[in-house]
Structure formats: C-alpha cells, structure tokens
Coordinates of C-alpha atoms in Angstrom, one line a residue:
Chain A
D1 CA -2.7 54.8 -46.4
A2 CA -2.3 53.2 -49.7
D3 CA -3.0 49.3 -49.9
V4 CA -0.4 49.0 -52.0
T5 CA 3.4 50.9 -52.2
Q6 CA 6.7 50.7 -54.1
T7 CA 9.9 52.4 -53.6
P8 CA 11.5 53.8 -54.9
R9 CA 9.3 56.7 -57.3
N10 CA 12.2 57.7 -59.7
R11 CA 15.1 55.8 -60.4
I12 CA 17.8 57.3 -62.4
T13 CA 20.6 54.7 -62.8
K14 CA 23.5 53.8 -65.2
T15 CA 24.0 50.9 -67.7
G16 CA 25.4 48.3 -66.1
K17 CA 24.4 48.3 -62.2
R18 CA 22.4 46.7 -60.0
I19 CA 18.7 47.7 -59.1
M20 CA 16.7 46.5 -56.5
L21 CA 12.6 47.8 -57.0
E22 CA 10.2 47.1 -54.0
C23 CA 6.9 46.2 -53.8
S24 CA 4.6 46.3 -50.6
Q25 CA 1.0 45.8 -49.8
T26 CA -1.3 45.8 -46.9
K27 CA -4.3 43.7 -48.7
G28 CA -3.3 40.5 -47.3
H29 CA -3.4 39.0 -50.9
D30 CA -1.3 36.2 -51.9
R31 CA -1.1 36.9 -55.7
M32 CA 1.8 39.5 -56.7
Y33 CA 2.8 41.1 -60.2
W34 CA 4.9 43.1 -61.6
Y35 CA 4.7 44.4 -64.7
R36 CA 6.5 47.3 -66.7
Q37 CA 5.3 49.8 -69.0
D38 CA 5.7 51.0 -72.5
P39 CA 4.4 54.0 -74.3
G40 CA 2.0 52.2 -77.0
L41 CA 3.0 48.6 -75.7
G42 CA 0.4 48.5 -72.6
L43 CA 1.4 47.1 -69.7
Q44 CA 4.0 43.4 -69.9
L45 CA 3.5 41.0 -67.0
I46 CA 7.9 40.4 -65.6
Y47 CA 6.4 38.0 -63.4
Y48 CA 4.6 36.9 -60.7
S49 CA 4.0 35.0 -57.7
F50 CA 0.9 33.0 -56.2
D51 CA 2.7 32.6 -53.0
V52 CA 5.8 32.8 -50.9
K53 CA 7.6 29.7 -52.3
D54 CA 5.5 30.4 -55.9
I55 CA 7.2 32.3 -58.4
N56 CA 6.6 32.3 -62.3
K57 CA 7.7 33.8 -65.1
G58 CA 5.7 36.5 -66.9
E59 CA 6.1 37.2 -71.2
I60 CA 9.5 39.5 -70.6
S61 CA 11.1 38.2 -67.9
D62 CA 14.7 38.2 -69.3
G63 CA 17.3 40.7 -67.6
Y64 CA 15.4 40.8 -64.6
S65 CA 14.6 39.0 -61.4
V66 CA 12.5 38.4 -58.4
S67 CA 12.2 37.7 -54.5
R68 CA 9.2 37.1 -52.2
Q69 CA 10.0 38.0 -49.2
A70 CA 6.8 37.6 -47.4
Q71 CA 3.4 37.5 -48.0
A72 CA 3.2 40.8 -48.3
K73 CA 6.6 41.8 -50.2
F74 CA 7.6 41.5 -53.6
S75 CA 10.3 42.8 -54.6
L76 CA 11.8 42.8 -58.4
S77 CA 15.9 43.6 -59.4
L78 CA 17.8 44.3 -62.5
E79 CA 20.6 42.4 -62.1
S80 CA 22.8 44.6 -64.8
A81 CA 20.7 47.4 -65.9
I82 CA 20.4 48.2 -69.8
P83 CA 19.1 51.3 -71.6
N84 CA 15.7 49.1 -72.7
Q85 CA 14.8 48.6 -69.6
T86 CA 13.8 52.9 -69.0
A87 CA 9.9 51.9 -68.4
L88 CA 7.6 52.9 -65.7
Y89 CA 7.1 49.6 -63.6
F90 CA 3.7 48.2 -61.3
C91 CA 3.7 46.3 -58.9
A92 CA -0.2 44.5 -58.1
T93 CA -2.1 41.8 -56.1
S94 CA -4.7 40.1 -56.0
A95 CA -6.7 37.7 -54.3
I96 CA -6.9 34.9 -56.8
A97 CA -6.2 35.0 -60.0
E98 CA -9.2 35.7 -61.6
D99 CA -10.3 38.5 -59.5
T100 CA -9.5 42.6 -60.2
Q101 CA -5.7 43.1 -59.5
Y102 CA -4.8 46.4 -57.7
F103 CA -2.1 48.2 -58.7
G104 CA 1.0 50.8 -57.1
P105 CA 1.7 54.0 -57.8
G106 CA 4.4 53.2 -60.0
T107 CA 8.4 53.2 -60.4
R108 CA 9.8 55.3 -63.3
L109 CA 12.7 53.5 -63.5
T110 CA 15.5 55.7 -66.0
V111 CA 19.3 53.2 -67.3
L112 CA 21.3 56.3 -68.4
Chain B
A1 CA -2.0 32.8 -77.4
Q2 CA -4.5 34.8 -75.9
S3 CA -4.2 38.1 -77.4
V4 CA -6.1 41.8 -76.9
S5 CA -6.3 44.3 -79.1
Q6 CA -7.9 47.6 -78.5
H7 CA -7.9 49.6 -82.3
N8 CA -8.6 53.1 -81.1
H9 CA -4.7 54.3 -80.0
H10 CA -5.2 58.3 -79.9
V11 CA -8.7 59.4 -79.1
I12 CA -10.2 63.3 -78.9
L13 CA -13.2 64.5 -78.1
S14 CA -15.3 67.8 -76.4
E15 CA -16.7 67.8 -73.8
A16 CA -20.2 65.9 -74.0
A17 CA -19.5 63.8 -76.7
S18 CA -20.4 60.2 -76.8
L19 CA -17.0 57.4 -76.7
E20 CA -16.7 54.4 -76.9
L21 CA -13.6 52.2 -76.7
G22 CA -12.9 49.0 -79.0
C23 CA -11.7 46.0 -77.0
N24 CA -11.5 42.9 -78.8
Y25 CA -10.1 39.7 -77.8
S26 CA -9.1 36.3 -78.6
Y27 CA -9.7 33.4 -76.3
G28 CA -12.3 31.1 -76.6
G29 CA -13.3 29.7 -73.3
T30 CA -14.7 31.5 -70.0
V31 CA -13.2 34.8 -69.8
N32 CA -12.8 38.2 -66.9
L33 CA -12.8 40.9 -68.4
F34 CA -11.4 44.5 -67.5
W35 CA -11.0 47.9 -68.0
Y36 CA -8.5 50.1 -66.3
V37 CA -8.5 53.8 -66.3
Q38 CA -5.1 55.9 -65.7
Y39 CA -5.2 59.0 -65.1
P40 CA -1.9 61.8 -66.2
G41 CA 0.6 60.7 -63.8
Q42 CA -1.0 57.7 -61.6
H43 CA -1.9 54.3 -61.5
L44 CA -4.0 52.4 -63.2
Q45 CA -7.3 51.8 -61.5
L46 CA -10.7 49.5 -62.1
L47 CA -13.2 50.9 -64.1
L48 CA -15.4 48.1 -64.2
K49 CA -15.2 44.4 -64.7
Y50 CA -17.5 41.8 -65.9
F51 CA -17.1 38.7 -64.6
S52 CA -20.8 36.8 -65.3
G53 CA -24.4 37.8 -65.5
D54 CA -25.5 40.8 -67.5
P55 CA -23.3 42.0 -70.5
L56 CA -24.1 45.2 -70.0
V57 CA -21.6 46.4 -66.7
K58 CA -21.7 49.8 -65.5
G59 CA -18.7 50.9 -63.7
I60 CA -17.7 54.2 -61.7
K61 CA -18.0 57.6 -63.0
G62 CA -21.0 57.0 -65.6
F63 CA -18.9 54.6 -67.7
E64 CA -20.2 51.3 -68.9
A65 CA -19.4 48.3 -71.1
E66 CA -20.9 45.8 -72.9
F67 CA -19.9 42.0 -73.3
I68 CA -21.0 40.3 -76.5
K69 CA -19.4 36.9 -76.5
S70 CA -20.2 36.1 -80.6
K71 CA -17.8 39.0 -81.6
F72 CA -15.6 38.5 -78.4
S73 CA -16.3 42.1 -77.6
F74 CA -15.7 44.4 -74.5
N75 CA -16.4 48.2 -75.4
L76 CA -16.3 51.1 -73.2
R77 CA -19.2 53.6 -73.0
K78 CA -20.0 56.4 -72.0
P79 CA -22.7 59.1 -73.3
S80 CA -20.9 62.4 -72.5
V81 CA -17.6 63.0 -72.1
Q82 CA -16.0 65.7 -69.2
W83 CA -12.5 66.8 -69.4
S84 CA -11.9 65.0 -66.4
D85 CA -12.2 61.4 -68.1
T86 CA -9.0 62.5 -70.3
A87 CA -6.9 59.7 -69.4
E88 CA -5.6 56.1 -70.7
Y89 CA -8.0 53.3 -71.0
F90 CA -7.1 49.9 -70.9
C91 CA -8.8 46.6 -71.3
A92 CA -7.5 43.0 -70.0
V93 CA -8.3 39.9 -69.9
N94 CA -8.4 37.0 -67.5
A95 CA -9.4 33.8 -68.7
Y96 CA -10.2 31.0 -66.8
N97 CA -7.3 29.1 -65.6
T98 CA -4.4 30.8 -67.1
D99 CA -3.5 33.0 -64.2
K100 CA -2.8 36.3 -66.2
L101 CA -4.1 39.5 -67.2
I102 CA -3.2 40.0 -70.5
F103 CA -3.9 43.6 -71.4
G104 CA -4.6 45.6 -74.6
T105 CA -2.4 48.2 -75.0
G106 CA -4.4 51.4 -74.3
T107 CA -6.1 53.9 -75.9
R108 CA -5.2 57.2 -75.3
L109 CA -8.2 59.6 -74.5
Q110 CA -8.1 63.2 -74.7
V111 CA -11.5 65.7 -73.9
F112 CA -11.3 69.4 -74.8
P113 CA -13.3 71.4 -72.9

C-alpha cells in the first residue's frame, strides 16, 4: 500500500465551488506539506504543518486553507475555486524539516 | 530569499548519450540538496540526496550528482541514458533553519531510442 495517499485523484469543478483535497500518510511523519505544480514553474509550497497544532503559510497560500485533523491527515481546501487554481496538487511528508520529503500521487484539479 | 535555478528546461538525447543537468542555488549557509524525478503520470520520487560527506553522491538507476560548494552547484549526471529515463527532473534545496524545500522549475528530459 502507498505510504502517502491523496483523494480524489482527479476533480473537475466550476468557478466558485468549494473543494477539499485530502491527504493521508502511514509513514508516521510529523511534517506534512501541500504543493501545487504548474508547467514550467516547478513546485510551489502552499501550506505546511509540523504537527497537529502547527500550520504555516507557504509561498502561495492566498485562496487556500488547510486543516490538520490528525498526525496522519492534512486537508487542503479551496473556499471558492477559480480557473487559475487549475493545477496538479501534491501532498508530501517528512520526518524532520531537513530530510527527504515523500510525495503522494497527486490530485489533478480543473476549475472551469 | 533562497532560489534554485535549473537552466536546462528541455533536454533531448539519444539512448547511450551522456547526461548532465545543471542546478545552482542561492544560499550561503549549510544546505541539504536533492534531486527528484517525476516519470510521466507519476508522483515525485527521490533520485539522490546530499547532506554531508563525500560531495559525489550516487543515487538510483545509475545517476550521480556532485556538490561543488564554491560554485553553489549540484549537477546531476548519468554516463549513458536509457529511454526509460524520460522524465522531469527537479533539483531542490533545503537550507538549515528554514524548514522549507525550495524546488527548481524542473528539466524535462526526453530520450529517444
């Protein structure tokens, strides 16, 4: 079984809709991250969390919010989706900040 | 602010050709360095990493990278590429005490038989 899972894997939605992307991990890591990937831009950090009570904004947090429901779960929400949020979204985990990050399979989100 | 530059955006090679992908970063302190690979339709996977010690790091699938501190570089190399190496390659840097991994924009490698 995959260590980092994301649901849904694909989602098409309309402008203005609220969307939640979910991430779960079985690696036992404290640190979790949400990135978006756009062609030619690499990965940009949206939010990150070092434990259940710790949430931090990344480079591009505007228009997004997160919830760390448990050590193993980290959800990303788009309160009112807009077309330029169409992207591939990845969740990642790490044991400590300086160590390897392990990525989930990604969620492809299309906002019409 | 930290940044990571990958100057080769798209590289096209024939099988058995040698590969070198450039990666430069801007940060003067201690760093951890990573190369990730993303095969078509898949998630990012760690190719290799450098934390300390021997600056020549060997990774999976015959890849290696050399950390040259004076040049702020961490170039990825493979002596002979295969068609299965077709993928996007990302360099990433984690500077101590910053808690974040900064990615380059990626290099798309296409290998033709």
